[in-house]
Amino acid sequence: AAGVIQSPRHLIKEKRETATLKCYPISRHDTVYWYQQGPGQDPQFLISFYEKMQSDKGSIPDRFSAQQFSDYHSELNMSSLELGDSALYFCASSYDRSEQYFGPGTRLTVT
Amino acid sequence: GENVEQHPSTLSVQEGDSAVIKCTYSDSASNYFPWYKQELGKRPQLIIDIRSNVGEKKDQRIAVTLNKTAKHFSLHITETQPEDSAVYFCAATLSGYALNFGKGTSLLVTP
């Protein structure tokens, strides 16, 4: 079965620009999570969606927003990018409150 | 919120030896404890997990133990191989919610 898909895999943006990251969960998974991982750090939870509704919110900056669409894919929108936003962004999905499976990540570089 | 502490931060073992990584958590409501392996630049990969109604779980060379009273859980890898070298993260959460990760353990297995 296909795993979690994320696009793009790499993204380079300048300060103050915007970025949109996309996540396609595993088929029939009902929950999507977004995590941010800085170099040498553990993944930090940003936000999650259950059945297309926001279910939990972590340390997501106000400059970021996210949504889940009717086909269950999710997008993370990031505005007014800062140098400190450079990180790996992972999406994970799960079914029925069970194991979370991570996508390959999007490496965002802000210059 | 949940706070997960993980030790050691680095671990070096000889091939064939055992490796043990320990984690403690703070929130007694947490009932799901997964372990992830992450190679450099790659996605966290779920290797084993345990739920609060179980004290021990084993999968080939990997085992996890959970002590709910003491709020700690451990990962045991036996007969280590060079391909086990990676960063290992423990996590704790209430099922269906965001993962709270430890800071990670960098495991190096030398031939």
mmCIF file of C-alpha atoms in Angstrom:
data_model
loop_
_atom_site.group_PDB
_atom_site.id
_atom_site.type_symbol
_atom_site.label_atom_id
_atom_site.label_comp_id
_atom_site.label_asym_id
_atom_site.label_seq_id
_atom_site.Cartn_x
_atom_site.Cartn_y
_atom_site.Cartn_z
ATOM 1 C CA ALA A 1 0.000 0.000 0.000
ATOM 2 C CA ALA A 2 1.187 3.510 -0.719
ATOM 3 C CA GLY A 3 2.568 5.443 2.225
ATOM 4 C CA VAL A 4 2.100 9.072 3.173
ATOM 5 C CA ILE A 5 3.030 11.377 0.306
ATOM 6 C CA GLN A 6 4.389 14.862 0.766
ATOM 7 C CA SER A 7 5.156 17.532 -1.774
ATOM 8 C CA PRO A 8 7.343 19.229 -2.569
ATOM 9 C CA ARG A 9 10.274 17.309 -1.128
ATOM 10 C CA HIS A 10 12.508 20.372 -1.151
ATOM 11 C CA LEU A 11 11.607 24.042 -1.096
ATOM 12 C CA ILE A 12 13.771 27.141 -1.050
ATOM 13 C CA LYS A 13 12.159 30.458 -0.172
ATOM 14 C CA GLU A 14 13.337 33.916 0.762
ATOM 15 C CA LYS A 15 12.468 35.725 3.962
ATOM 16 C CA ARG A 16 8.958 37.155 4.043
ATOM 17 C CA GLU A 17 7.765 34.851 1.259
ATOM 18 C CA THR A 18 4.984 32.289 1.586
ATOM 19 C CA ALA A 19 5.090 28.520 1.212
ATOM 20 C CA THR A 20 2.508 25.766 0.890
ATOM 21 C CA LEU A 21 3.285 22.197 1.847
ATOM 22 C CA LYS A 22 1.010 19.337 0.848
ATOM 23 C CA CYS A 23 0.316 15.990 2.475
ATOM 24 C CA TYR A 24 -1.595 13.000 1.143
ATOM 25 C CA PRO A 25 -2.344 10.524 3.942
ATOM 26 C CA ILE A 26 -2.493 6.766 3.627
ATOM 27 C CA SER A 27 -5.795 5.646 2.118
ATOM 28 C CA ARG A 28 -8.611 5.439 4.706
ATOM 29 C CA HIS A 29 -6.562 7.100 7.427
ATOM 30 C CA ASP A 30 -8.763 9.570 9.279
ATOM 31 C CA THR A 31 -6.187 11.719 11.090
ATOM 32 C CA VAL A 32 -3.356 13.895 9.791
ATOM 33 C CA TYR A 33 -0.618 15.415 11.940
ATOM 34 C CA TRP A 34 2.001 18.027 11.038
ATOM 35 C CA TYR A 35 5.405 18.123 12.764
ATOM 36 C CA GLN A 36 8.400 20.439 12.421
ATOM 37 C CA GLN A 37 11.910 19.118 13.002
ATOM 38 C CA GLY A 38 14.868 21.447 13.283
ATOM 39 C CA PRO A 39 18.462 20.198 12.803
ATOM 40 C CA GLY A 40 19.444 17.828 15.592
ATOM 41 C CA GLN A 41 16.085 18.194 17.295
ATOM 42 C CA ASP A 42 13.077 16.010 17.925
ATOM 43 C CA PRO A 43 9.906 16.523 15.879
ATOM 44 C CA GLN A 44 7.623 19.186 17.328
ATOM 45 C CA PHE A 45 3.876 18.902 16.862
ATOM 46 C CA LEU A 46 2.199 21.743 14.967
ATOM 47 C CA ILE A 47 -1.405 20.818 14.265
ATOM 48 C CA SER A 48 -3.691 17.872 13.533
ATOM 49 C CA PHE A 49 -6.969 17.130 11.787
ATOM 50 C CA TYR A 50 -9.492 14.379 12.419
ATOM 51 C CA GLU A 51 -12.088 13.775 9.737
ATOM 52 C CA LYS A 52 -11.325 17.171 8.178
ATOM 53 C CA MET A 53 -11.786 19.091 11.422
ATOM 54 C CA GLN A 54 -8.911 20.615 13.379
ATOM 55 C CA SER A 55 -8.484 18.365 16.379
ATOM 56 C CA ASP A 56 -5.396 19.588 18.221
ATOM 57 C CA LYS A 57 -2.988 22.470 18.085
ATOM 58 C CA GLY A 58 0.612 22.559 19.201
ATOM 59 C CA SER A 59 3.377 25.092 18.827
ATOM 60 C CA ILE A 60 2.204 26.434 15.483
ATOM 61 C CA PRO A 61 3.037 30.097 14.853
ATOM 62 C CA ASP A 62 0.172 32.434 13.991
ATOM 63 C CA ARG A 63 1.884 32.927 10.607
ATOM 64 C CA PHE A 64 1.084 29.310 9.787
ATOM 65 C CA SER A 65 -2.308 27.851 8.988
ATOM 66 C CA ALA A 66 -3.482 24.476 7.816
ATOM 67 C CA GLN A 67 -6.552 22.712 6.573
ATOM 68 C CA GLN A 68 -7.738 19.294 5.494
ATOM 69 C CA PHE A 69 -9.776 18.935 2.345
ATOM 70 C CA SER A 70 -12.680 16.694 1.366
ATOM 71 C CA ASP A 71 -10.274 14.162 -0.189
ATOM 72 C CA TYR A 72 -8.394 14.084 3.154
ATOM 73 C CA HIS A 73 -5.231 15.680 1.844
ATOM 74 C CA SER A 74 -3.886 18.484 3.997
ATOM 75 C CA GLU A 75 -1.975 21.663 3.301
ATOM 76 C CA LEU A 76 0.249 23.696 5.611
ATOM 77 C CA ASN A 77 0.401 27.352 4.632
ATOM 78 C CA MET A 78 3.307 29.383 5.910
ATOM 79 C CA SER A 79 3.514 33.144 5.495
ATOM 80 C CA SER A 80 6.099 35.833 6.312
ATOM 81 C CA LEU A 81 8.778 33.168 6.372
ATOM 82 C CA GLU A 82 11.683 33.648 8.768
ATOM 83 C CA LEU A 83 15.155 32.111 8.752
ATOM 84 C CA GLY A 84 14.140 30.079 11.814
ATOM 85 C CA ASP A 85 11.408 28.340 9.827
ATOM 86 C CA SER A 86 14.072 26.368 7.967
ATOM 87 C CA ALA A 87 13.420 22.778 8.985
ATOM 88 C CA LEU A 88 12.086 19.421 7.928
ATOM 89 C CA TYR A 89 8.297 19.345 7.931
ATOM 90 C CA PHE A 90 6.697 15.956 8.354
ATOM 91 C CA CYS A 91 3.153 14.899 7.890
ATOM 92 C CA ALA A 92 1.931 11.724 9.584
ATOM 93 C CA SER A 93 -1.349 9.893 9.314
ATOM 94 C CA SER A 94 -3.182 7.344 11.402
ATOM 95 C CA TYR A 95 -6.389 5.348 11.420
ATOM 96 C CA ASP A 96 -8.721 4.930 14.382
ATOM 97 C CA ARG A 97 -6.326 6.507 16.913
ATOM 98 C CA SER A 98 -3.631 3.951 16.170
ATOM 99 C CA GLU A 99 -0.034 4.117 14.907
ATOM 100 C CA GLN A 100 1.231 7.260 13.209
ATOM 101 C CA TYR A 101 3.082 6.773 9.945
ATOM 102 C CA PHE A 102 5.296 9.544 8.709
ATOM 103 C CA GLY A 103 5.752 10.864 5.202
ATOM 104 C CA PRO A 104 9.191 11.513 3.682
ATOM 105 C CA GLY A 105 9.096 15.159 4.746
ATOM 106 C CA THR A 106 9.563 18.508 3.046
ATOM 107 C CA ARG A 107 12.891 20.231 3.592
ATOM 108 C CA LEU A 108 12.243 23.964 3.729
ATOM 109 C CA THR A 109 15.172 26.325 3.438
ATOM 110 C CA VAL A 110 14.577 30.029 4.037
ATOM 111 C CA THR A 111 17.316 32.346 2.801
ATOM 112 C CA GLY B 1 1.474 18.869 29.121
ATOM 113 C CA GLU B 2 3.431 15.694 28.640
ATOM 114 C CA ASN B 3 7.210 15.840 29.176
ATOM 115 C CA VAL B 4 9.360 12.977 27.917
ATOM 116 C CA GLU B 5 12.967 12.560 28.960
ATOM 117 C CA GLN B 6 15.285 10.196 27.102
ATOM 118 C CA HIS B 7 18.704 8.806 28.034
ATOM 119 C CA PRO B 8 21.394 8.469 26.932
ATOM 120 C CA SER B 9 21.721 11.095 24.231
ATOM 121 C CA THR B 10 24.473 9.090 22.544
ATOM 122 C CA LEU B 11 25.277 5.397 22.729
ATOM 123 C CA SER B 12 28.116 3.500 21.119
ATOM 124 C CA VAL B 13 28.190 -0.301 21.138
ATOM 125 C CA GLN B 14 30.114 -3.041 19.425
ATOM 126 C CA GLU B 15 28.359 -5.139 16.833
ATOM 127 C CA GLY B 16 26.606 -8.047 18.522
ATOM 128 C CA ASP B 17 26.221 -6.264 21.856
ATOM 129 C CA SER B 18 22.904 -5.110 23.295
ATOM 130 C CA ALA B 19 21.697 -1.513 23.452
ATOM 131 C CA VAL B 20 19.229 -0.081 25.948
ATOM 132 C CA ILE B 21 17.550 3.316 25.730
ATOM 133 C CA LYS B 22 15.397 4.615 28.562
ATOM 134 C CA CYS B 23 12.573 7.144 28.673
ATOM 135 C CA THR B 24 10.430 8.645 31.399
ATOM 136 C CA TYR B 25 7.150 10.486 30.994
ATOM 137 C CA SER B 26 5.229 12.822 33.247
ATOM 138 C CA ASP B 27 1.542 12.520 32.326
ATOM 139 C CA SER B 28 -0.114 9.479 33.881
ATOM 140 C CA ALA B 29 -2.909 9.787 31.288
ATOM 141 C CA SER B 30 -0.538 8.762 28.481
ATOM 142 C CA ASN B 31 -1.361 5.278 27.260
ATOM 143 C CA TYR B 32 0.589 4.840 24.033
ATOM 144 C CA PHE B 33 4.384 4.644 23.773
ATOM 145 C CA PRO B 34 5.948 4.247 20.319
ATOM 146 C CA TRP B 35 9.606 4.118 19.335
ATOM 147 C CA TYR B 36 10.859 5.583 16.081
ATOM 148 C CA LYS B 37 14.147 5.105 14.236
ATOM 149 C CA GLN B 38 15.357 7.980 12.107
ATOM 150 C CA GLU B 39 18.261 7.946 9.720
ATOM 151 C CA LEU B 40 19.824 11.233 8.703
ATOM 152 C CA GLY B 41 17.466 13.262 6.539
ATOM 153 C CA LYS B 42 14.866 10.495 6.468
ATOM 154 C CA ARG B 43 11.430 10.073 7.986
ATOM 155 C CA PRO B 44 10.906 8.712 11.522
ATOM 156 C CA GLN B 45 10.108 5.031 11.101
ATOM 157 C CA LEU B 46 7.933 3.262 13.647
ATOM 158 C CA ILE B 47 9.829 0.208 14.905
ATOM 159 C CA ILE B 48 7.791 -0.908 17.890
ATOM 160 C CA ASP B 49 5.132 0.416 20.227
ATOM 161 C CA ILE B 50 3.463 -0.543 23.484
ATOM 162 C CA ARG B 51 0.181 0.364 25.106
ATOM 163 C CA SER B 52 -0.432 0.895 28.789
ATOM 164 C CA ASN B 53 -2.263 -2.403 29.250
ATOM 165 C CA VAL B 54 0.878 -4.349 28.341
ATOM 166 C CA GLY B 55 4.141 -4.588 30.269
ATOM 167 C CA GLU B 56 6.408 -5.941 27.570
ATOM 168 C CA LYS B 57 6.421 -6.472 23.820
ATOM 169 C CA LYS B 58 8.991 -8.130 21.604
ATOM 170 C CA ASP B 59 9.605 -8.197 17.873
ATOM 171 C CA GLN B 60 12.642 -10.238 16.845
ATOM 172 C CA ARG B 61 15.727 -8.353 18.145
ATOM 173 C CA ILE B 62 13.723 -5.444 19.527
ATOM 174 C CA ALA B 63 11.789 -5.337 22.783
ATOM 175 C CA VAL B 64 10.086 -2.627 24.770
ATOM 176 C CA THR B 65 9.175 -2.670 28.465
ATOM 177 C CA LEU B 66 6.781 -0.356 30.275
ATOM 178 C CA ASN B 67 6.543 0.388 33.991
ATOM 179 C CA LYS B 68 3.382 2.453 34.456
ATOM 180 C CA THR B 69 3.913 2.948 38.175
ATOM 181 C CA ALA B 70 7.350 4.459 37.681
ATOM 182 C CA LYS B 71 6.312 6.111 34.396
ATOM 183 C CA HIS B 72 9.229 4.793 32.427
ATOM 184 C CA PHE B 73 9.707 2.629 29.373
ATOM 185 C CA SER B 74 12.749 1.223 27.666
ATOM 186 C CA LEU B 75 13.886 -0.022 24.262
ATOM 187 C CA HIS B 76 16.142 -3.050 24.112
ATOM 188 C CA ILE B 77 17.994 -4.020 20.953
ATOM 189 C CA THR B 78 19.891 -7.313 21.036
ATOM 190 C CA GLU B 79 22.588 -8.571 18.674
ATOM 191 C CA THR B 80 23.097 -5.094 17.277
ATOM 192 C CA GLN B 81 24.182 -4.655 13.670
ATOM 193 C CA PRO B 82 25.804 -1.674 11.914
ATOM 194 C CA GLU B 83 22.503 -0.979 10.134
ATOM 195 C CA ASP B 84 20.927 -0.327 13.551
ATOM 196 C CA SER B 85 22.967 2.892 13.688
ATOM 197 C CA ALA B 86 20.499 5.800 13.688
ATOM 198 C CA VAL B 87 18.739 8.234 16.003
ATOM 199 C CA TYR B 88 16.046 6.617 18.104
ATOM 200 C CA PHE B 89 13.148 8.615 19.522
ATOM 201 C CA CYS B 90 10.738 7.522 22.198
ATOM 202 C CA ALA B 91 7.338 9.188 22.465
ATOM 203 C CA ALA B 92 4.386 9.210 24.809
ATOM 204 C CA THR B 93 0.812 10.269 24.233
ATOM 205 C CA LEU B 94 -2.833 9.564 24.739
ATOM 206 C CA SER B 95 -3.992 7.448 21.794
ATOM 207 C CA GLY B 96 -5.055 9.555 18.864
ATOM 208 C CA TYR B 97 -3.252 12.656 20.001
ATOM 209 C CA ALA B 98 0.037 14.252 19.002
ATOM 210 C CA LEU B 99 3.265 12.485 19.834
ATOM 211 C CA ASN B 100 5.458 14.020 22.525
ATOM 212 C CA PHE B 101 8.986 12.986 21.660
ATOM 213 C CA GLY B 102 12.087 12.572 23.749
ATOM 214 C CA LYS B 103 15.238 14.376 22.596
ATOM 215 C CA GLY B 104 16.544 11.284 20.841
ATOM 216 C CA THR B 105 19.433 8.858 21.242
ATOM 217 C CA SER B 106 22.121 8.645 18.600
ATOM 218 C CA LEU B 107 23.116 4.978 18.430
ATOM 219 C CA LEU B 108 26.359 3.978 16.765
ATOM 220 C CA VAL B 109 27.103 0.300 16.198
ATOM 221 C CA THR B 110 30.726 -0.305 15.288
ATOM 222 C CA PRO B 111 31.813 -3.475 13.463
#
